[in-house]
Amino acid sequence: MIGEWLDIGWLGEIPVRGSRTVPVDGGEEIAVFRTGDDQVFALVNRCPHKGGPLSQGIVHGHSVACPLHNWNIALATGQAQGDDKGCTPVIPVKVSGGRVLICRAGVLQAAA
Amino acid sequence: MNFQPGTIGEGAAAADPRPHLVVVGNGMAGCRAVEELLARDPHRYRVTIFGAESHVNYNRIMLSPVLAGEKTFDEIVINDAAWYRDNQIELVSSDPVIAINRAGRTVTSRSGRTLGYDKLLIATGSDPFIIPVPGKDLPGVISFRDMNDVDAMLAAAGKGGDAVVIGGGLLGLEAAHGLTLRGMKVTVLHLMPTLMERQLDEAAGWLLKSALEARGQTILTGADTAEILGTDAVEGVRLKDGSVIPASLVVMAVGIRPSTALAREAGLAVGRGIQVDDHMVTSDADVLAVGECVEHAGQVYGLVAPLWEMCRALADGLVEKHSGYTGSVTSTKLKVSGIDVFSAGDFSGGDGAEDIVLRDASRGVYKRVVVKDDRIVGAVLYGDTGDGGWYFDLLKRQEDVSQLRDMLIFGQAFAQGGGAADPKAAVAALSDDAEICGCNGVTKGQVVGCIEKGACSLDAVRAGCKASASCGSCTGLVENLLAVTLGDAVQAGPKTMCRCTSFGHDDIRREIVAQGMRSIPEVMQMLHWSTPDGCSSCRPALNYYLLCALPGDYVDDQQSRFVNERMHANIQKDGTYSVVPRMWGGLTNPTELRAIADVVEKFNAPMVKVTGGQRLDIFGIRKEDLPAVWADLNAAGMVSGHAYGKSLRTVKTCVGSEWCRFGTQDSTGLGVKLERGFWGSWMPHKFKMAVSGCPRNCAEATIKDFGVVCVDSGYELHVGGNGGIHVRATDLLVKVTTETEAMHYAAAFVQLYREEARYLERTAPWIERVGLQHIKDRVVEDVEGRDALAARFWHSQTFSQEDPWAERVAGAAREQHAHMAAFKPLAVEEMA
């Protein structure tokens, strides 16, 4: 039986204000972020600007600054902030009992 | 009050014809529900309450004051024996219900008593969560949940000694506080990076930690318990990092979970808690549930306020006045005496949420209100919680605060008081002898006097009368005074570091040193940052400034570094990395060349290129392969070239006197010495050096940050060159006669740059900003100053010359390279 939520590991495996990646076979890599206040977000690991790996950016508040050209992307919506325009697909993710769970349908849809 | 196990009111019930309400749980929720029911209709039900404890109904949230010795048990009793008797309630204590027979509508207690019910109310509350580590069952390991736990802690504290509290949440901190007051030496272990992370943001958590440490508690965050040590009783706790903390008492306060076993066995619908509808009815119409054991609309609650709301809805339902419970917004107030902390709602921000932050360092105050669509959605208050109730009220009523927005953070009195809705009008209304700057004792009259004498900017006021020149918390007031006094003639100050602060780089650096600040959260608090954790501009700068001010002492913050420095490689446009090993002074040998060639082949690097600084750059390495690449290069004796860092990059050389017909000195040798001496030092920006063996300048030393041109009579030292967008040739700093002198001046110059330039300011714009004369004054004219600068540089180097590649190869921060899991759409069960 394939569950709707996939367990990808302990929250503690993601550094605070950091992220970890989850590659998808035949699809786009996913970046799972943990913010300073211990919220977890997941985005496709690609900046809408020039495709920079958002997982490698500096996480501040609930945004991440792309490491290539410093675009700021809102973690909750994937929207570029300020004057920049663009959006990165968001994947539903949650924490339960200290485990990080990612939405299977979301992964397939976003990474397709 | 000592209450003996047994029953109250037994026997009076036998002939009672009323429907029988049986309550499982004699705690706060069960009894409150009965109270609410009695208030509506005191005669409708015959009531029996089962309790596992031997006590009458007491206020569980007051256990902390009992532990701390501030209250006695009698003082926390809510309903005494007379209440049960007067209301004809039968209390069965010390005899928990162990089974429910829904078909027969009976409950059975541990002692074998079976009672029929018409309505059953489950109020079993929650159980402490015990982390499953070895030693958890040893005598001396207790939870903090009921009066028996308090008695056990008091008995242990009577013997003194060391206590460890596992869990830095509300409950754990209360236990720690009580045990400290009882004379124990307490260490709090908390798994997360900051205390009370569910209720407080990082800034408030940091303030709380500082305050508790000042009270003598040891707080270890990021502390993961591996094992509780001891043979017959607790002797200590061992953490996963191997450290051991001795303890004769271990209190586990890591959390609670709804107590649902009884309901589950009875076949009721149970998720995280016993599932109930808006009238607190479970999946069985005759069984109700209330309190911490229930799950309503997907939520479970561990606080008291929601419980009262549930009890009202429940009692309404029992008397057929169905009102319905719609869920609760919760707030928390920390009860540890002397520390005022408040949190309510959702303070985690998120989409469209705006933070309003007030930090008053001198009073130890931190306030943060989160506003979304003109409504308050969350608040965190530390140090001054007087307005917590007001914010919470606005939050619950979802009131439009757009009219109050500018004043909101100053609290109810200010925002709603006396028509002073304009901060400028409020400042204008102050009397001349009102104090503006508490740090320096400057009055409004003095500030206005200073402005009238010609100070047209914040900086000029700071220089003129010292107002706002220390902690800066009065900066807003001074700015308003400038506006009121000068109108449009106010000059904008120097650019601030970023939008998170009103201070510029120089002010921040000065304050870090003057106030002895030691961490990024501390700087953000002391200097009134307006965002919870800064941004991608200020965090790397603060990290550098602290590193420069506290060599060997400051713990580097990886998450405040740009990706290149975090990954110790250069990110390229396709997301792969390039790697540059160090070649001292541009020299290499067959072993190194072979190692590089092998790496290129082994990892299929698509390109190798000689850089402008005479090094080899290997392109196209994947993030996950970096540690393996470094391991191979390290094995050949090569270390990181820091081609990615705000640090010393390369020392470019020519062949000099050893081979060249014109070379005057051993430029290659000096280049190697410089690189060996200066590598690894962090700088405000990238820093390049070069040594040319003669004035033909083949190493292009006059467009480097520090360049040496060898001449017959010695060494010309040049500074401030740049071959970038704005090409700038160096200025001649000084001419010296020996290599030793050249090294000494280089160290003094580099240290001056490290200490005075703004982050991301290269030497060329720095020198143009401060003037060459300033550099000469400090490095050439002032002999003692030069020696001191050089000494500080070499001291700093004793900590910085660790190869970051080798550290990473050895396993540090390995998770930065490895994927967390892999997703295979067709074989999901293989997920890591």
PDB file of N, CA and C in Angstrom, chain B residues 423-424 427-430 432 434 436 442-448 451 461 467 474-487 490:
ATOM      1  N   PRO B 423       3.560  59.752  16.077  1.00  0.00           N
ATOM      2  CA  PRO B 423       4.753  59.701  16.925  1.00  0.00           C
ATOM      3  C   PRO B 423       5.491  61.035  16.985  1.00  0.00           C
ATOM      4  N   LYS B 424       5.408  61.815  15.903  1.00  0.00           N
ATOM      5  CA  LYS B 424       6.075  63.125  15.929  1.00  0.00           C
ATOM      6  C   LYS B 424       5.368  64.063  16.904  1.00  0.00           C
ATOM      7  N   VAL B 427       6.352  63.150  20.392  1.00  0.00           N
ATOM      8  CA  VAL B 427       7.679  63.654  20.762  1.00  0.00           C
ATOM      9  C   VAL B 427       7.613  65.162  20.986  1.00  0.00           C
ATOM     10  N   ALA B 428       6.867  65.850  20.114  1.00  0.00           N
ATOM     11  CA  ALA B 428       6.758  67.303  20.239  1.00  0.00           C
ATOM     12  C   ALA B 428       6.123  67.681  21.572  1.00  0.00           C
ATOM     13  N   ALA B 429       5.239  66.818  22.064  1.00  0.00           N
ATOM     14  CA  ALA B 429       4.530  67.132  23.295  1.00  0.00           C
ATOM     15  C   ALA B 429       5.378  66.911  24.547  1.00  0.00           C
ATOM     16  N   LEU B 430       6.519  66.251  24.395  1.00  0.00           N
ATOM     17  CA  LEU B 430       7.357  65.987  25.574  1.00  0.00           C
ATOM     18  C   LEU B 430       7.937  67.286  26.107  1.00  0.00           C
ATOM     19  N   ASP B 432      10.891  69.686  27.820  1.00  0.00           N
ATOM     20  CA  ASP B 432      12.302  69.808  27.480  1.00  0.00           C
ATOM     21  C   ASP B 432      13.209  68.950  28.356  1.00  0.00           C
ATOM     22  N   ALA B 434      12.472  65.987  29.484  1.00  0.00           N
ATOM     23  CA  ALA B 434      12.194  64.552  29.337  1.00  0.00           C
ATOM     24  C   ALA B 434      13.445  63.851  28.803  1.00  0.00           C
ATOM     25  N   ILE B 436      15.568  61.484  26.676  1.00  0.00           N
ATOM     26  CA  ILE B 436      15.465  60.818  25.384  1.00  0.00           C
ATOM     27  C   ILE B 436      16.382  59.597  25.359  1.00  0.00           C
ATOM     28  N   VAL B 442      20.639  61.962  28.084  1.00  0.00           N
ATOM     29  CA  VAL B 442      20.455  63.170  27.273  1.00  0.00           C
ATOM     30  C   VAL B 442      18.965  63.521  27.243  1.00  0.00           C
ATOM     31  N   THR B 443      18.652  64.777  27.539  1.00  0.00           N
ATOM     32  CA  THR B 443      17.253  65.209  27.562  1.00  0.00           C
ATOM     33  C   THR B 443      16.814  65.700  26.192  1.00  0.00           C
ATOM     34  N   LYS B 444      15.509  65.878  26.063  1.00  0.00           N
ATOM     35  CA  LYS B 444      14.977  66.400  24.822  1.00  0.00           C
ATOM     36  C   LYS B 444      15.560  67.779  24.532  1.00  0.00           C
ATOM     37  N   GLY B 445      15.661  68.601  25.590  1.00  0.00           N
ATOM     38  CA  GLY B 445      16.198  69.964  25.408  1.00  0.00           C
ATOM     39  C   GLY B 445      17.607  69.932  24.835  1.00  0.00           C
ATOM     40  N   GLN B 446      18.422  68.995  25.339  1.00  0.00           N
ATOM     41  CA  GLN B 446      19.809  68.906  24.848  1.00  0.00           C
ATOM     42  C   GLN B 446      19.860  68.451  23.391  1.00  0.00           C
ATOM     43  N   VAL B 447      18.977  67.503  23.049  1.00  0.00           N
ATOM     44  CA  VAL B 447      18.961  67.030  21.660  1.00  0.00           C
ATOM     45  C   VAL B 447      18.525  68.160  20.735  1.00  0.00           C
ATOM     46  N   VAL B 448      17.472  68.864  21.120  1.00  0.00           N
ATOM     47  CA  VAL B 448      16.977  69.957  20.290  1.00  0.00           C
ATOM     48  C   VAL B 448      18.054  71.049  20.177  1.00  0.00           C
ATOM     49  N   ILE B 451      20.558  70.001  17.684  1.00  0.00           N
ATOM     50  CA  ILE B 451      20.035  70.127  16.316  1.00  0.00           C
ATOM     51  C   ILE B 451      20.037  71.597  15.896  1.00  0.00           C
ATOM     52  N   VAL B 461      23.831  64.213  15.374  1.00  0.00           N
ATOM     53  CA  VAL B 461      23.301  64.258  16.743  1.00  0.00           C
ATOM     54  C   VAL B 461      24.078  63.292  17.629  1.00  0.00           C
ATOM     55  N   ALA B 467      23.269  61.378  22.141  1.00  0.00           N
ATOM     56  CA  ALA B 467      21.966  60.712  22.139  1.00  0.00           C
ATOM     57  C   ALA B 467      21.941  59.666  21.032  1.00  0.00           C
ATOM     58  N   CYS B 474      16.791  54.624  21.341  1.00  0.00           N
ATOM     59  CA  CYS B 474      16.067  55.884  21.214  1.00  0.00           C
ATOM     60  C   CYS B 474      16.220  56.479  19.811  1.00  0.00           C
ATOM     61  N   THR B 475      16.784  55.693  18.890  1.00  0.00           N
ATOM     62  CA  THR B 475      17.010  56.215  17.535  1.00  0.00           C
ATOM     63  C   THR B 475      15.737  56.800  16.918  1.00  0.00           C
ATOM     64  N   GLY B 476      14.624  56.094  17.090  1.00  0.00           N
ATOM     65  CA  GLY B 476      13.361  56.563  16.521  1.00  0.00           C
ATOM     66  C   GLY B 476      12.951  57.906  17.097  1.00  0.00           C
ATOM     67  N   LEU B 477      13.144  58.064  18.415  1.00  0.00           N
ATOM     68  CA  LEU B 477      12.790  59.329  19.063  1.00  0.00           C
ATOM     69  C   LEU B 477      13.654  60.462  18.524  1.00  0.00           C
ATOM     70  N   VAL B 478      14.955  60.200  18.386  1.00  0.00           N
ATOM     71  CA  VAL B 478      15.861  61.237  17.891  1.00  0.00           C
ATOM     72  C   VAL B 478      15.490  61.608  16.453  1.00  0.00           C
ATOM     73  N   GLU B 479      15.164  60.602  15.655  1.00  0.00           N
ATOM     74  CA  GLU B 479      14.778  60.892  14.271  1.00  0.00           C
ATOM     75  C   GLU B 479      13.520  61.746  14.225  1.00  0.00           C
ATOM     76  N   ASN B 480      12.579  61.452  15.127  1.00  0.00           N
ATOM     77  CA  ASN B 480      11.370  62.265  15.166  1.00  0.00           C
ATOM     78  C   ASN B 480      11.676  63.686  15.616  1.00  0.00           C
ATOM     79  N   LEU B 481      12.607  63.820  16.568  1.00  0.00           N
ATOM     80  CA  LEU B 481      12.990  65.170  17.005  1.00  0.00           C
ATOM     81  C   LEU B 481      13.634  65.945  15.863  1.00  0.00           C
ATOM     82  N   LEU B 482      14.453  65.256  15.076  1.00  0.00           N
ATOM     83  CA  LEU B 482      15.056  65.897  13.903  1.00  0.00           C
ATOM     84  C   LEU B 482      13.966  66.381  12.947  1.00  0.00           C
ATOM     85  N   ALA B 483      12.985  65.525  12.736  1.00  0.00           N
ATOM     86  CA  ALA B 483      11.913  65.867  11.797  1.00  0.00           C
ATOM     87  C   ALA B 483      11.082  67.033  12.323  1.00  0.00           C
ATOM     88  N   VAL B 484      10.780  66.987  13.625  1.00  0.00           N
ATOM     89  CA  VAL B 484       9.964  68.051  14.224  1.00  0.00           C
ATOM     90  C   VAL B 484      10.715  69.378  14.190  1.00  0.00           C
ATOM     91  N   THR B 485      12.026  69.321  14.483  1.00  0.00           N
ATOM     92  CA  THR B 485      12.807  70.556  14.599  1.00  0.00           C
ATOM     93  C   THR B 485      13.181  71.135  13.236  1.00  0.00           C
ATOM     94  N   LEU B 486      13.515  70.254  12.296  1.00  0.00           N
ATOM     95  CA  LEU B 486      14.053  70.734  11.024  1.00  0.00           C
ATOM     96  C   LEU B 486      13.099  70.610   9.839  1.00  0.00           C
ATOM     97  N   GLY B 487      12.048  69.841  10.014  1.00  0.00           N
ATOM     98  CA  GLY B 487      11.168  69.629   8.865  1.00  0.00           C
ATOM     99  C   GLY B 487      11.911  68.900   7.759  1.00  0.00           C
ATOM    100  N   VAL B 490      16.169  67.636   7.205  1.00  0.00           N
ATOM    101  CA  VAL B 490      16.890  66.506   7.776  1.00  0.00           C
ATOM    102  C   VAL B 490      17.703  65.807   6.702  1.00  0.00           C
TER     103      VAL B 490
END
